[in-house]
Short mmCIF file of C-alpha atoms in Angstrom, two decimals:
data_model
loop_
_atom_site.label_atom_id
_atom_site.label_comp_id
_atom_site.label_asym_id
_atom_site.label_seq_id
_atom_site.Cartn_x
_atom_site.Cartn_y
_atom_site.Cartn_z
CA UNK A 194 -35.49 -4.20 -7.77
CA UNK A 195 -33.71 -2.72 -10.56
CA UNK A 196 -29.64 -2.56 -10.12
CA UNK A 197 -29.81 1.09 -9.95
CA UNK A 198 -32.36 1.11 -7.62
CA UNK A 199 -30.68 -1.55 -5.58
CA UNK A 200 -27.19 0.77 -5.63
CA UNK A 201 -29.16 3.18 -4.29
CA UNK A 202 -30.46 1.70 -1.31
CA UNK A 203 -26.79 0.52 -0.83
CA UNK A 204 -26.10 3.64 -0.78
CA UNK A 205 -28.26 4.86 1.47
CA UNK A 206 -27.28 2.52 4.11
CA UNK A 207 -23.76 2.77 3.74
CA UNK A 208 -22.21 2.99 7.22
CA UNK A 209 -19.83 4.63 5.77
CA UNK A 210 -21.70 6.53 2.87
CA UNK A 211 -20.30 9.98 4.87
CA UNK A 212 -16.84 9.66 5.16
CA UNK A 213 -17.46 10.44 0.58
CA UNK A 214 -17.65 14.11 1.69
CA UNK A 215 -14.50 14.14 3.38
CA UNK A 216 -12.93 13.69 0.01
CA UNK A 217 -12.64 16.32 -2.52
CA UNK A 218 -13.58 14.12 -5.33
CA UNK A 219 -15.50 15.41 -8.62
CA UNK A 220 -19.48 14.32 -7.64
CA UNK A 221 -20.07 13.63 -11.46
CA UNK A 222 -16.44 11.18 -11.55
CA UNK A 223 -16.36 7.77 -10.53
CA UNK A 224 -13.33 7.56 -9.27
CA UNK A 225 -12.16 3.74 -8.96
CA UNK A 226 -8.23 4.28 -9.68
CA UNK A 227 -7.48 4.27 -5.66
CA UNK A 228 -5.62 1.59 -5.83
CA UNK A 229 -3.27 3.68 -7.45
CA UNK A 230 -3.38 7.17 -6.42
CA UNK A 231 -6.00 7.79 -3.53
CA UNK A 232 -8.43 10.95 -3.76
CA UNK A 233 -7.09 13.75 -1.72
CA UNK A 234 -9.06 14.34 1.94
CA UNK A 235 -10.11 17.66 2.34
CA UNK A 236 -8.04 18.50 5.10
CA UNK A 237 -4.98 17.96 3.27
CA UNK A 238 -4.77 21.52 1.90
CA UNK A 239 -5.34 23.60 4.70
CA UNK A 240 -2.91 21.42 6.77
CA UNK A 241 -0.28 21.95 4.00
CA UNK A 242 -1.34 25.74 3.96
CA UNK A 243 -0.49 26.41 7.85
CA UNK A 244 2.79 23.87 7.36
CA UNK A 245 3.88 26.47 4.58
CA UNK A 246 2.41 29.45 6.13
CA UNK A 247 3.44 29.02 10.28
CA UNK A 248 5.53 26.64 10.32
CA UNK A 249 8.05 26.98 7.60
CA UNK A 250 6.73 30.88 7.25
CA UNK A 251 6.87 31.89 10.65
CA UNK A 252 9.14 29.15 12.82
CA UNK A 253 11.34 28.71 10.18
CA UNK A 254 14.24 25.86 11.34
CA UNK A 255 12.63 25.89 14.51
CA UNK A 256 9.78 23.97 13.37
CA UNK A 257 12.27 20.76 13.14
CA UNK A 258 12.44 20.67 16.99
CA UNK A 259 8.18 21.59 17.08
CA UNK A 260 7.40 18.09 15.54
CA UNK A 261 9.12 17.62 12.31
CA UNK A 262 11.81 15.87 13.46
CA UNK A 263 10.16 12.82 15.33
CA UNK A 264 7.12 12.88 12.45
CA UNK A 265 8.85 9.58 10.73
CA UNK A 266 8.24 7.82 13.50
CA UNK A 267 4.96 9.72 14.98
CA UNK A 268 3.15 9.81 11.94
CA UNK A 269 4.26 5.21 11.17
CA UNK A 270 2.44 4.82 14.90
CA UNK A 271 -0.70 6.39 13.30
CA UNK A 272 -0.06 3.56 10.45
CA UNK A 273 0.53 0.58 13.11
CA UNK A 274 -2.83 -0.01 13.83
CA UNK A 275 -3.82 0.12 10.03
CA UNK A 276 -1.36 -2.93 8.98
CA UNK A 277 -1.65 -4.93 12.64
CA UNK A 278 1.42 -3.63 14.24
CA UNK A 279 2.02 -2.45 17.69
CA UNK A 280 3.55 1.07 17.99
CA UNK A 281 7.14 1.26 17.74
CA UNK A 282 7.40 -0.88 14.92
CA UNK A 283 6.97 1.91 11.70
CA UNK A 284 8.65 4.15 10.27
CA UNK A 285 7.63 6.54 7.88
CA UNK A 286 10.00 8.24 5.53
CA UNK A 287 11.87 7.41 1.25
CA UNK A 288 10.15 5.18 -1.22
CA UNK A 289 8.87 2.27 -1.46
CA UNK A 290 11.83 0.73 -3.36
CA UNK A 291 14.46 2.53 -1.59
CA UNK A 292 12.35 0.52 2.11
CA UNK A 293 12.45 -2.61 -0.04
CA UNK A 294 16.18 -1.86 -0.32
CA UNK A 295 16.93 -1.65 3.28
CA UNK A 296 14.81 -4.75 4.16
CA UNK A 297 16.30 -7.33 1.62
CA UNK A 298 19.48 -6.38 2.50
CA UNK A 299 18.66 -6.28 6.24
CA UNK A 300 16.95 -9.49 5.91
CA UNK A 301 19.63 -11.32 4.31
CA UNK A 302 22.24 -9.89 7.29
CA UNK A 303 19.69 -11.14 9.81
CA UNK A 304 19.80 -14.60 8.43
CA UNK A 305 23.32 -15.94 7.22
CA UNK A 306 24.85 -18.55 5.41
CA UNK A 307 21.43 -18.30 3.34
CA UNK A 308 22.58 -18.28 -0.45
CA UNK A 309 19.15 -17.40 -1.68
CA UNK A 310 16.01 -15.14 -2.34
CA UNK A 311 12.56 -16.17 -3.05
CA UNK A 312 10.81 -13.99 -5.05
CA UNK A 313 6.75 -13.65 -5.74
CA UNK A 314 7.07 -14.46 -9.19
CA UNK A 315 4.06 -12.52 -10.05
CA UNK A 316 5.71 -9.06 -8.14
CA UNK A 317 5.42 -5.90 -8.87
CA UNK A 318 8.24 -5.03 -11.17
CA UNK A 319 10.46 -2.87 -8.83
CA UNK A 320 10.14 -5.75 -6.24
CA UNK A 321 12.22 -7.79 -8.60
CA UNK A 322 14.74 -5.34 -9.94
CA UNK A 323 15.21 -4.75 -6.18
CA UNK A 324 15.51 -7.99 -5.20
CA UNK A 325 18.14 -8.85 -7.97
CA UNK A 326 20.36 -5.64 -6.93
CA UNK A 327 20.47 -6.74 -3.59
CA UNK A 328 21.20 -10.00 -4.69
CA UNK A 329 23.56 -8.83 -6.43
CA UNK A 330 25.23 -6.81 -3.62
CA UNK A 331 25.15 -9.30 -1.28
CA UNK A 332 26.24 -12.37 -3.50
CA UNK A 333 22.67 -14.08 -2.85
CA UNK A 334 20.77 -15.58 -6.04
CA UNK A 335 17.23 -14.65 -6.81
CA UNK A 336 14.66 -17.62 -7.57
CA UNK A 337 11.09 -16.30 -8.88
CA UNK A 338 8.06 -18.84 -7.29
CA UNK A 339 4.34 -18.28 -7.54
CA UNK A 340 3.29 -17.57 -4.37
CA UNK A 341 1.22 -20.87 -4.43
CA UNK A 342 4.38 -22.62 -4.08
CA UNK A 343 6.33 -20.80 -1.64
CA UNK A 344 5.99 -23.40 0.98
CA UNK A 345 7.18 -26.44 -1.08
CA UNK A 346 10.04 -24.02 -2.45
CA UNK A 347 11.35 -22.59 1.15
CA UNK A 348 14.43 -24.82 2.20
CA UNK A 349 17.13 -24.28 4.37
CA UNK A 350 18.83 -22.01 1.35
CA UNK A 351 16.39 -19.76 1.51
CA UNK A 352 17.76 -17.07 3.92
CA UNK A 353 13.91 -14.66 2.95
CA UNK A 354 11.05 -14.52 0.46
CA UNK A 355 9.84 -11.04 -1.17
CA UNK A 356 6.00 -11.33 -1.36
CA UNK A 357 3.20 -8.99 -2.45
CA UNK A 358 -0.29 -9.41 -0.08
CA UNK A 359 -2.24 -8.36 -2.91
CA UNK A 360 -1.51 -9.05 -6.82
CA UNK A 361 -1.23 -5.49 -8.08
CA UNK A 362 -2.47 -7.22 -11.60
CA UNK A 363 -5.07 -9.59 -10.65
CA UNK A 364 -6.12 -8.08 -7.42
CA UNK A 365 -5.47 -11.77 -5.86
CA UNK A 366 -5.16 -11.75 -1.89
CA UNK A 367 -2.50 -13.82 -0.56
CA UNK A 368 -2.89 -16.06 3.05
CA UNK A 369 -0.19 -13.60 5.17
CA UNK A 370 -0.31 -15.78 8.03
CA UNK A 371 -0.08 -19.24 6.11
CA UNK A 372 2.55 -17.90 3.67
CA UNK A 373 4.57 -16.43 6.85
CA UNK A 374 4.44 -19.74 9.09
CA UNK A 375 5.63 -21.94 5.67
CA UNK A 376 8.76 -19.68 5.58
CA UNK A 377 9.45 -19.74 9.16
CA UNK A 378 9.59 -23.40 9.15
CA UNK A 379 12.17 -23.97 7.09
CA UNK A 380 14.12 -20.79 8.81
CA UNK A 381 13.37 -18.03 6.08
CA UNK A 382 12.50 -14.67 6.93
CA UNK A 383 9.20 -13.26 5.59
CA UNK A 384 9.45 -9.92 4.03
CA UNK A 385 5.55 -8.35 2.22
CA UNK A 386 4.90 -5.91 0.42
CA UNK A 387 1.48 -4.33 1.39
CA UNK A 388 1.10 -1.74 -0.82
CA UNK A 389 -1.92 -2.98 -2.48
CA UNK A 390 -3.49 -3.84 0.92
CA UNK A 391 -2.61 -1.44 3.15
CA UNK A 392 -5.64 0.66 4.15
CA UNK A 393 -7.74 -1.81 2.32
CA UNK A 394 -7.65 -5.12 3.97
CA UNK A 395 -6.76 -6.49 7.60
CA UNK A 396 -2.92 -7.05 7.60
CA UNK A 397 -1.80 -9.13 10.59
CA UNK A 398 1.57 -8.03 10.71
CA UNK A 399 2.51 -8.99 14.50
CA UNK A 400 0.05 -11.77 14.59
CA UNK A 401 1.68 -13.66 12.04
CA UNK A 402 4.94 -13.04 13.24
CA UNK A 403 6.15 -11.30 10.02
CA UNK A 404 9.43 -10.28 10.04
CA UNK A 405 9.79 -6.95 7.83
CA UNK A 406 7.42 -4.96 5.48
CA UNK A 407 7.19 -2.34 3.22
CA UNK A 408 4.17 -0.74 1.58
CA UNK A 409 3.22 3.03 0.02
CA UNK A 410 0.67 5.56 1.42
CA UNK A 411 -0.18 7.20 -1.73
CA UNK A 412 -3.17 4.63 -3.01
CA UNK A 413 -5.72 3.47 -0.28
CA UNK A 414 -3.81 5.59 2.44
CA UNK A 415 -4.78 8.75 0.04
CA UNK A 416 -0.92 10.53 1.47
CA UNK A 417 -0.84 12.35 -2.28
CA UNK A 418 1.38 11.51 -4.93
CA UNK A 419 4.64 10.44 -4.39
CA UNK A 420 3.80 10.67 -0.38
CA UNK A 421 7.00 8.57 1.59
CA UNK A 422 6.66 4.48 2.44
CA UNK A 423 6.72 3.13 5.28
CA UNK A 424 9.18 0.28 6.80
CA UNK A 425 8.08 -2.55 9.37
CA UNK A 426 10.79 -3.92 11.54
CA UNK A 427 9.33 -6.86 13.99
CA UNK A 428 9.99 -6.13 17.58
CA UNK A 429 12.41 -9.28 17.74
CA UNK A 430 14.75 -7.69 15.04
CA UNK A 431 14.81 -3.72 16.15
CA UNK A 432 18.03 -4.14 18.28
CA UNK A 433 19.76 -5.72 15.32
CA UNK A 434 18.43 -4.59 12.06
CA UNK A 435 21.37 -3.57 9.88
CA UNK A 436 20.23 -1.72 7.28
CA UNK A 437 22.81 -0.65 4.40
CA UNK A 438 21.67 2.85 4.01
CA UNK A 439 23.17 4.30 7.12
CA UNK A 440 22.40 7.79 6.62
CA UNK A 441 22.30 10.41 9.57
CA UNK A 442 18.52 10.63 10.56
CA UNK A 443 19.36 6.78 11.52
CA UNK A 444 22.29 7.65 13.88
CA UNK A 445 22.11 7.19 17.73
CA UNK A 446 23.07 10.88 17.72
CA UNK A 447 22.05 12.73 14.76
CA UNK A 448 22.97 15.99 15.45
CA UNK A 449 26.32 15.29 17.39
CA UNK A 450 28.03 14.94 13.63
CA UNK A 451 30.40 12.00 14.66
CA UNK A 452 32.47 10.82 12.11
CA UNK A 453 31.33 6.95 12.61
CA UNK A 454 27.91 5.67 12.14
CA UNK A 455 26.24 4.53 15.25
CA UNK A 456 22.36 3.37 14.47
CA UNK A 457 19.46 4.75 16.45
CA UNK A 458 17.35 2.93 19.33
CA UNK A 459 14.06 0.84 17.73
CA UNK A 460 12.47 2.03 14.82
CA UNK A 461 14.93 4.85 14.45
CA UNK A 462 17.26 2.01 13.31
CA UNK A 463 15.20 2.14 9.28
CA UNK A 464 15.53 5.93 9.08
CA UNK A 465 18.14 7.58 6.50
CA UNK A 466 17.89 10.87 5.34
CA UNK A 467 16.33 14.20 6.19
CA UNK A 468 12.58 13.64 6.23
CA UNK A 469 10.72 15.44 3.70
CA UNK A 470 8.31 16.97 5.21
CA UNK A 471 6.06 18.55 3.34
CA UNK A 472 4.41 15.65 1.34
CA UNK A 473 5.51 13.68 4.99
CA UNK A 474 3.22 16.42 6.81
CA UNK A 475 0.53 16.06 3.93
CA UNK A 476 0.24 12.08 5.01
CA UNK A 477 -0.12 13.33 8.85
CA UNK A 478 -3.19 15.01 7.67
CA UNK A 479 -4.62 12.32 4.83
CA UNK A 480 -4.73 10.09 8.30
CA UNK A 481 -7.27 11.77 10.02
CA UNK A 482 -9.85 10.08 7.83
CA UNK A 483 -9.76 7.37 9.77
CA UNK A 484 -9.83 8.58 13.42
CA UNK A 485 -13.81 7.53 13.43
CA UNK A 486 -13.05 4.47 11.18
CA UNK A 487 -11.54 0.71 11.12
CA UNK A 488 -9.60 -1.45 8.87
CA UNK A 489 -12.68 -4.26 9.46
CA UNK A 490 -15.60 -1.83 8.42
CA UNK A 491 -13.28 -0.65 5.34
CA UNK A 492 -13.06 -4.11 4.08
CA UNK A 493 -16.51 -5.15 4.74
CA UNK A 494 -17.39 -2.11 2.33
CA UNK A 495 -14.97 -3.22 -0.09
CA UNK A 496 -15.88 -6.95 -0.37
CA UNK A 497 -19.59 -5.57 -0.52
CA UNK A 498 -18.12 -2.98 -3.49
CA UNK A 499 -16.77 -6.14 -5.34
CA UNK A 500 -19.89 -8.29 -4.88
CA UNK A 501 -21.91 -5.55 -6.48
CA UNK A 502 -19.59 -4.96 -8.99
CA UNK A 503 -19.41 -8.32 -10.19
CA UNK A 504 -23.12 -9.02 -10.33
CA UNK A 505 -23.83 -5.72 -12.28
CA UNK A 506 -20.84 -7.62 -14.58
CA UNK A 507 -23.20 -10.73 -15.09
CA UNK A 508 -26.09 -8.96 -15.91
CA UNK A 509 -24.74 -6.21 -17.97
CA UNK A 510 -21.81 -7.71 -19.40
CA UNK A 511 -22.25 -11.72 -19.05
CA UNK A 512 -19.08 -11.93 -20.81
CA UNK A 513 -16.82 -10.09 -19.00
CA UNK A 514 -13.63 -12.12 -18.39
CA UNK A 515 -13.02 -11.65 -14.15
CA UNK A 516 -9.51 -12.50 -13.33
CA UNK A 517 -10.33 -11.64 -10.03
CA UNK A 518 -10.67 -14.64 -7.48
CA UNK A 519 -12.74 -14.87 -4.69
CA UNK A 520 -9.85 -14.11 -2.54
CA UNK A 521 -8.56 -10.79 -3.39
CA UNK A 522 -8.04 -7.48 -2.25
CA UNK A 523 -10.38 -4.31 -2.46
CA UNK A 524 -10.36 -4.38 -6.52
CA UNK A 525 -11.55 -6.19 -9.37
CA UNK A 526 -10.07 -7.00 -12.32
CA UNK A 527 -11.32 -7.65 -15.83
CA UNK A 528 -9.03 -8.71 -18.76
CA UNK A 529 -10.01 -7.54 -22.29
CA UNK A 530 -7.56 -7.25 -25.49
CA UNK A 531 -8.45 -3.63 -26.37
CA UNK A 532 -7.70 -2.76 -21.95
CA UNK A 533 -5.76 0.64 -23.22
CA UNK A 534 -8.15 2.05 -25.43
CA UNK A 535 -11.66 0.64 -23.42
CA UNK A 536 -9.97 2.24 -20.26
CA UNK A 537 -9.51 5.21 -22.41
CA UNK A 538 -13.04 5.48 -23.43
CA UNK A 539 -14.45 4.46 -19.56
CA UNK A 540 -11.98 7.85 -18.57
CA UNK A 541 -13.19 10.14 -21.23
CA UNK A 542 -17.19 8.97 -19.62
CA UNK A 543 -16.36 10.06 -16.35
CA UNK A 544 -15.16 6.33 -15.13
CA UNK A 545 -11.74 6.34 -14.23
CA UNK A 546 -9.74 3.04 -13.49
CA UNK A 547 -6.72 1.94 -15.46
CA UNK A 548 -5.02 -0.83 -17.24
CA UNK A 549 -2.24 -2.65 -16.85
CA UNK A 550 -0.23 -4.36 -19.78
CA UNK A 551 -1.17 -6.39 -22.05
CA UNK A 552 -4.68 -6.95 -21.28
CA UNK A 553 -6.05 -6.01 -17.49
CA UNK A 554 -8.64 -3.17 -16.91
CA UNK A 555 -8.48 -2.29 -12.92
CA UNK A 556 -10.63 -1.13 -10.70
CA UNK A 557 -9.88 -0.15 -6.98
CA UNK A 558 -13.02 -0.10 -4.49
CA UNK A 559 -11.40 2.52 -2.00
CA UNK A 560 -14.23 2.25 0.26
CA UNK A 561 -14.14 5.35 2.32
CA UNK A 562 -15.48 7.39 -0.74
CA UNK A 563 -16.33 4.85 -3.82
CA UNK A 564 -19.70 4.58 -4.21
CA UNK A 565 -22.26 1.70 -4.86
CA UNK A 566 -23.16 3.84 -7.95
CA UNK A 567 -19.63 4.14 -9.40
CA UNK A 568 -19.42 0.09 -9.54
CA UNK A 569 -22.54 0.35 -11.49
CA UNK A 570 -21.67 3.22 -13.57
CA UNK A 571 -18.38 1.15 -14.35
CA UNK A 572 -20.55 -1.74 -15.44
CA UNK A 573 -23.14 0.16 -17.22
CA UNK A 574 -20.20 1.80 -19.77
CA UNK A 575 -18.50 -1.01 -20.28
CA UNK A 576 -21.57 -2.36 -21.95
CA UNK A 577 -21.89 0.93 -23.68
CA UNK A 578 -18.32 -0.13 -25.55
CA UNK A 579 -19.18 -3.59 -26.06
#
């Protein structure tokens, strides 16, 4: 069987070959840049159209006491079961960075006495700059550690670690659980960032007893672009989380405009500011993709997508250099010195990943609408540009 026969019965058999048509994604694009910006769902824009139209339209400031107001933490119990969390335990609402904010300092006030910060050493870039301005704030010091070292590293200094589940570079896929129980040992906090994994792969958040997260919900969550984070607070630590931006959606009270800050019951605790709820609104809707899906058959998909993907690799392009290992999230990744202008080329054929400096071509397997065919169509081109 030829490869593009065999995508084809793939294909076909997909379990999850319909949830494609749920997605308003170009049919002649192969679209394999999710792990960046997911494709938009198709009920997005109506959703957004009767948010605009009724509720804003017609309702007007009424609408904040018809569901926008508790949608932070509504729309983060939708997320729970996503990322292995019980309800109660995510909230939904400011950026990624500003979340990572609040939980490194939070952290840090959760465990005293703790000079220090370990830091993935191979982190996404705002990670660190976060991680040094707390730091900095809080008179901690930052040490950077490959993740592969994080339990020899952890000591009774360490008051957390900062780590990212899945390498946003090489698409690596870090052991959560094993990770988590090495920093517990020696009293550390664990704090992950899962934006690379959440609504890709199984994240055991409660399981393994992690202590605060952080991920986005504009890539394999498909919220839109710049759609708000979301902030995991472990049931243990709700009572006491002390996060430093103690804005008013936070307060015990919000609209009894007391002059002191009093924080909110549970989850409220990681709120700040006034929700924004039209992109928040526009994630409500991206969800309902998977009310007739799980995380498991998603990531069965995907590990399928990258097994394809890399044998269409060894027989079309036997030299391909895979940075991906075994272990590793739902994309692969192939380094080449000309990544910019070959992932210009693969765009301008209809194949669009993306690079990452100096050398790294991308490609996200979002599996509720990437296609056994894309992975092949990827493969196929890049041998056209050898």
């Amino acid at each position: 069987m030829s490869l593009r026969d065999e995508a084809a019965e793939l294909d076909m058999r997909d379990p999850l070959a319909g949830k494609r048509a749920e997605f308003d994604v170009d049919p002649d694009l192969s679209y394999l840049d999710g792990n960046s910006l997911g494709a938009p769902p198709r009920g997005v824009a109506p959703r957004l159209a009767e948010v605009v139209g009724e509720q804003w339209g017609r309702r007007l400031i009424r609408s904040w006491d018809e569901g926008w107001w508790d949608a932070p933490e509504r729309i983060g119990d939708r997320i729970a079961p996503l990322v292995g969390a019980a309800p109660g335990q995510v909230v939904v609402g400011d950026s990624t960075t500003v979340n990572l904010f609040k939980a490194l300092v939070a952290g840090v006030r959760l465990n005293p006495d703790r000079p220090e910060i370990l830091l993935d050493a191979a982190t996404f870039p705002t990670d660190g700059y976060i991680a040094e301005s707390a730091a900095r704030l809080t008179g901690h010091r930052v040490r950077r550690v490959p993740v592969r070292e994080m339990a020899s590293a952890v000591s009774s200094r360490t008051a957390l670690a900062l780590v990212n589940h899945v390498d946003y570079v090489t698409g690596e896929l870090h052991d959560l659980p094993v990770v988590t129980e090495a920093l517990h040992s020696a009293g550390a906090l664990a704090v992950w960032d899962l934006c690379h994994s959440a609504g890709a792969v199984p994240v055991p958040l409660d399981a393994a007893g992690v202590d605060l997260a952080v991920g986005c919900t504009y890539k394999f969550l498909n919220g839109g672009p710049g759609a708000p984070a979301f902030l995991y607070v472990a049931r243990k630590w709700l009572d006491v989380f002390d996060q430093p931006l103690s804005g008013w959606a936070g307060h015990a009270d919000p609209f009894g405009m007391t002059p002191s800050y009093a924080g909110g019951t549970g989850i409220r605790r990681g709120r700040t500011g006034t929700p924004d709820i039209l992109s928040m609104l526009a994630l409500d809707a991206a969800l309902d993709v998977w009310d007739d899906v799980t995380i498991d058959q998603v990531r069965a998909k995907g590990l399928a997508l990258g097994e394809f993907f890399l044998r269409c690799l060894d027989e079309l392009v036997p030299d391909a250099d895979v940075v991906t290992p075994r272990s590793r999230g739902n994309q692969i990744s192939v380094r080449r010195p000309d990544a910019k202008a070959t992932m210009g080329e693969l765009i301008a054929r209809g194949v669009i990943g993306d690079y990452r400096p100096p050398d790294v071509l991308r490609f996200g397997l979002a599996a509720l609408y990437v296609r056994y065919a894309d992975v092949l169509r990827a493969a196929e081109e890049l041998r056209a540009l050898r």
